[in-house]
Coordinates of C-alpha atoms in Angstrom, one line a residue:
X25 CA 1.3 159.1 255.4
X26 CA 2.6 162.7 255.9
X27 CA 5.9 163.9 254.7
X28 CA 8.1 166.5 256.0
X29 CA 11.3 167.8 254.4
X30 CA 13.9 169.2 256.4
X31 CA 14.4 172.4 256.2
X32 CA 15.7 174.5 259.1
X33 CA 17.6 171.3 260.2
X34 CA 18.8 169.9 256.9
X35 CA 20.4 166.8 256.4
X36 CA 22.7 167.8 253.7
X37 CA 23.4 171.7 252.5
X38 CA 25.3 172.9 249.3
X39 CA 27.8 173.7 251.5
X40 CA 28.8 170.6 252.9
X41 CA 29.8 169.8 256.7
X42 CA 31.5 166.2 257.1
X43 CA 30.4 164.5 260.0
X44 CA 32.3 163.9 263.0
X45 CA 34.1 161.5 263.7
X46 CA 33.6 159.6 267.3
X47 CA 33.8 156.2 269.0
X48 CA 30.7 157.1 271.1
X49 CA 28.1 156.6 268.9
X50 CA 27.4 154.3 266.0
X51 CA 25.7 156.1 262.5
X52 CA 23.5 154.5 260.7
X53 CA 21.4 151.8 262.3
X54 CA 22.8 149.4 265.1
X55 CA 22.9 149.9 268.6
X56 CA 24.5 153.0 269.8
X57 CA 27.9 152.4 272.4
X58 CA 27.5 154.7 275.1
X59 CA 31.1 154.7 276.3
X60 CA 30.2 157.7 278.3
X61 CA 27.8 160.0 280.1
X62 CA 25.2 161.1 277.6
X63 CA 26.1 164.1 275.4
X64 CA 24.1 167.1 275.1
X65 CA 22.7 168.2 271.8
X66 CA 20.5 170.8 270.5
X67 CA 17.9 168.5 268.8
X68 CA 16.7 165.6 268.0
X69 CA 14.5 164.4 265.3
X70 CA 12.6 161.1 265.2
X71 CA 11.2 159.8 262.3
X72 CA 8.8 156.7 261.5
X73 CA 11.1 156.8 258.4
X74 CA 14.3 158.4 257.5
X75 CA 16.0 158.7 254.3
X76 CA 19.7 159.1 254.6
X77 CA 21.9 160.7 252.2
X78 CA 24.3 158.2 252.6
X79 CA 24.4 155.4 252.1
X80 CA 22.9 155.5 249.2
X81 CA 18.8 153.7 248.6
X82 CA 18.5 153.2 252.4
X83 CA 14.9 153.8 254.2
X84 CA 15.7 153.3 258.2
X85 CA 12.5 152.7 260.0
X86 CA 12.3 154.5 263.3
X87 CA 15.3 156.7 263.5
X88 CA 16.4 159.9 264.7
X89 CA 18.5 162.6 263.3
X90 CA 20.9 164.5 266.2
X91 CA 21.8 167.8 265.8
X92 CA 24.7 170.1 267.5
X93 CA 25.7 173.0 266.6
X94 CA 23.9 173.5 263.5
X95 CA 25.2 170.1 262.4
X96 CA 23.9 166.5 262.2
X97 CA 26.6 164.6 264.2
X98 CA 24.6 160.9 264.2
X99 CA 21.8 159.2 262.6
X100 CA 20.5 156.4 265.5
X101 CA 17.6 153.8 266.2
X102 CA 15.3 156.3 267.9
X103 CA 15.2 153.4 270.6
X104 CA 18.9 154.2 271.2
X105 CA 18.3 158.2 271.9
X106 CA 17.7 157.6 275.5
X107 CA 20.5 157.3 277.6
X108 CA 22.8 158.4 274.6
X109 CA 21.8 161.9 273.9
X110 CA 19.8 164.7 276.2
X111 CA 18.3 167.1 273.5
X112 CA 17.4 170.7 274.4
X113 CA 14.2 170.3 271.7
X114 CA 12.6 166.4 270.8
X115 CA 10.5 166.5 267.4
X116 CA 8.7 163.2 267.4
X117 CA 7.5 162.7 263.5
X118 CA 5.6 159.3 264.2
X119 CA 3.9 159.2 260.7
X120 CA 6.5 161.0 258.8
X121 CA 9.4 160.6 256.3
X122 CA 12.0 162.6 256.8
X123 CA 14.9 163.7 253.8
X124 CA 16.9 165.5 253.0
X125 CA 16.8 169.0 252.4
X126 CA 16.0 170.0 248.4
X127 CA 17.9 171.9 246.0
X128 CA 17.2 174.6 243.9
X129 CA 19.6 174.0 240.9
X130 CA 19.0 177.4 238.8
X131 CA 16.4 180.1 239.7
X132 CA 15.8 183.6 239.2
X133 CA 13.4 183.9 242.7
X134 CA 12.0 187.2 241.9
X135 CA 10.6 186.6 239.0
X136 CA 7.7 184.8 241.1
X137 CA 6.4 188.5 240.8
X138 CA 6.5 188.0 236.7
X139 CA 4.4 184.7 237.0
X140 CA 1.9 184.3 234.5
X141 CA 2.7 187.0 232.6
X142 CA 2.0 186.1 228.8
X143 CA 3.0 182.5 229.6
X144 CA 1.6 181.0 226.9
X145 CA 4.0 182.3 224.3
X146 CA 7.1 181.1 222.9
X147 CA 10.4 181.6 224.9
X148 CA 11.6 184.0 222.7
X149 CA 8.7 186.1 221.8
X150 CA 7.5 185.8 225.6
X151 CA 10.8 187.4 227.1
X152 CA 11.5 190.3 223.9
X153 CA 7.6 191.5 223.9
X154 CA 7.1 190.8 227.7
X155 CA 9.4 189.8 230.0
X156 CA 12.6 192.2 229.0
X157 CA 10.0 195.7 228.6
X158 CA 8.3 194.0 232.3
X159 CA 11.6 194.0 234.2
X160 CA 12.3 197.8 232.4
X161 CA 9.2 198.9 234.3
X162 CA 9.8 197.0 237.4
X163 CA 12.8 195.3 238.0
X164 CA 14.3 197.2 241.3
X165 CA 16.1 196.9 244.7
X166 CA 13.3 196.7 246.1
X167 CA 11.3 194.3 243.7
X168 CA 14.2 191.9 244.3
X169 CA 13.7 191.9 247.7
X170 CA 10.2 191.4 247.4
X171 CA 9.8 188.8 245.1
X172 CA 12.4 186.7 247.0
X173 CA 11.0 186.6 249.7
X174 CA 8.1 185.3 248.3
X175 CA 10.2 182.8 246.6
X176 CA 11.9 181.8 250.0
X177 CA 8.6 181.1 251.3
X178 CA 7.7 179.0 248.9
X179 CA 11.1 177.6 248.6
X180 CA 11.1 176.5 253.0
X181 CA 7.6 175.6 252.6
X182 CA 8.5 173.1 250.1
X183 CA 11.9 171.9 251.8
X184 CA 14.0 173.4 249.5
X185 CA 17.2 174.3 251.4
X186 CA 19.3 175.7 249.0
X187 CA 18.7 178.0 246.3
X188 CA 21.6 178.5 243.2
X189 CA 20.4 182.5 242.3
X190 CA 21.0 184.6 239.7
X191 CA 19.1 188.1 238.6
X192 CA 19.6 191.5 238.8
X193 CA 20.3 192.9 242.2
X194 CA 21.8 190.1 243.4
X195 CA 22.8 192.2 247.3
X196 CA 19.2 192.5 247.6
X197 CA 18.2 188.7 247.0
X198 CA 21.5 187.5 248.8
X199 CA 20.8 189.8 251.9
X200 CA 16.8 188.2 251.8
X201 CA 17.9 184.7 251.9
X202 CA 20.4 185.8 254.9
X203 CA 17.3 187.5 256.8
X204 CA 14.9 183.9 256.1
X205 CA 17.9 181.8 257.2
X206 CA 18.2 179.9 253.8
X207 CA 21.2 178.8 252.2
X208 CA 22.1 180.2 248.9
X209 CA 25.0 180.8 246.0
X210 CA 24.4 183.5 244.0
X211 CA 25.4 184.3 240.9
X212 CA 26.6 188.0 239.4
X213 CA 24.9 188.8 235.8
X214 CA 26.9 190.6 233.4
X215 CA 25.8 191.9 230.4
X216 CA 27.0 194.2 226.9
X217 CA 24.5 196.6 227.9
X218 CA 22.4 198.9 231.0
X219 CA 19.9 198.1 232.5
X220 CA 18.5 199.2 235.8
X221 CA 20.8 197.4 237.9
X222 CA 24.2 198.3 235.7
X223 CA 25.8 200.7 233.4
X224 CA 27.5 198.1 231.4
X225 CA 30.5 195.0 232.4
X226 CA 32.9 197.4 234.3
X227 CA 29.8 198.6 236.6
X228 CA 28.5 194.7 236.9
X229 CA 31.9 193.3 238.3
X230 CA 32.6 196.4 240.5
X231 CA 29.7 195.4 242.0
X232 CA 30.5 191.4 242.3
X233 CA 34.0 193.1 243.9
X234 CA 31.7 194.5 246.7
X235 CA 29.6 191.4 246.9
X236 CA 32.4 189.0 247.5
X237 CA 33.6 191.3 250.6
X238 CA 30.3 191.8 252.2
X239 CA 29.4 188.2 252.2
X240 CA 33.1 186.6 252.5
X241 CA 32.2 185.4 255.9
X242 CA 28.2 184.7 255.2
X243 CA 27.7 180.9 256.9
X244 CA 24.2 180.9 254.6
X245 CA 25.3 182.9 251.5
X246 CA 28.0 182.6 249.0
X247 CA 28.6 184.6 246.2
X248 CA 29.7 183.0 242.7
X249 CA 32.1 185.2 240.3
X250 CA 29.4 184.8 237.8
X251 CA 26.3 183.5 237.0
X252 CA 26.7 181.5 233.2
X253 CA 22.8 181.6 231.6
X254 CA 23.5 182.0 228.4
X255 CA 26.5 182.0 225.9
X256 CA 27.0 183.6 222.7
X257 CA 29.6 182.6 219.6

């Protein structure tokens, strides 16, 4: 049995889209009412299996997913696609299942370029006598951009569709997961003190200023005030 996660067509996104409403076809198993001519849709998925996100512990056995518009507008017996729907693109995924698209709750993508650095220390002796002098050296715009990408790759290949992100140089990783087409909410960092990205709290949130009007009207990117890692009493 193969398994494929959806990723460029995802069933559910961290930025949610409700489904629409209509009398025309039926979601979610039964026979579909075609009421009227068939509608025209940009594509349709069929699955041996499909897991829906609701409802809720539900496998349906030989169903497609229909897509318009960048949005899945009906869940159908694959056996009801014809006649109901004319797709410009048919994905037949006889030996599949097909979810949902994944979520990456808390990452920090570029630091795929840090991995397996001194990894076998404790936390706190791993980032004060490696990680923190590492992104010193390295951390830049352009090591951001890198090592998200790399992260996006592995993210898509996986079926992750969503990434929560938060690191230095947050425009270059937001403007990377833009360019790859993946969805993603990321976060500002603030700190007490410089680093190569900021001079100090005033810098960091003149920046998040800048970052909330360049990506206001993002579809795939969406810029939290602030990213909360840690806390301190």
């Amino acid at each position: 049995m193969q398994y494929l996660k959806c990723g460029r067509h995802m069933f559910e996104t961290c930025f949610e889209h409700p489904l629409p409403k209509t009398s025309d076809v039926q979601v979610f198993g039964g026979k579909s009412r075609t009421n009227m001519s068939a509608v025209n849709v940009d594509l349709v998925l069929s699955a041996r299996h499909v897991v829906p996100v609701v409802p809720e512990g539900v496998v349906l056995d030989n169903h497609s997913i229909v897509v318009k518009d960048g949005i899945i507008v009906a869940i159908v017996p694959t056996a009801d696609v014809e006649g109901a729907f004319v797709a410009a693109e048919t994905v037949a995924l006889s030996d599949h299942i097909l979810i949902p698209g994944l979520v990456n709750a808390h990452t920090h993508s570029s630091m795929t370029l840090l991995r397996g650095l001194a990894d076998d220390k404790p936390l706190c002796e791993w980032l004060m006598e490696d990680i923190f002098p590492a992104e010193g050296k390295f951390v830049s715009d352009e090591f951001v951009r890198d090592g998200t990408l790399h992260s996006a790759a592995e993210m898509i290949r996986s079926g992750t569709t969503c990434a929560n992100e938060m690191y230095f140089f947050p425009d270059a990783a937001a403007s990377t997961f833009e360019a790859v087409g993946l969805r993603a909410l990321v976060g500002q960092v603030v700190m007490e003190f410089p680093t190569a990205y900021g001079n100090g709290p005033a810098d960091y949130f003149a920046k998040a200023r800048a970052m909330f009007t360049k990506y206001k009207d993002s579809s795939l990117v969406r810029k939290a005030s602030f990213a909360v890692h840690v806390t301190r009493n």
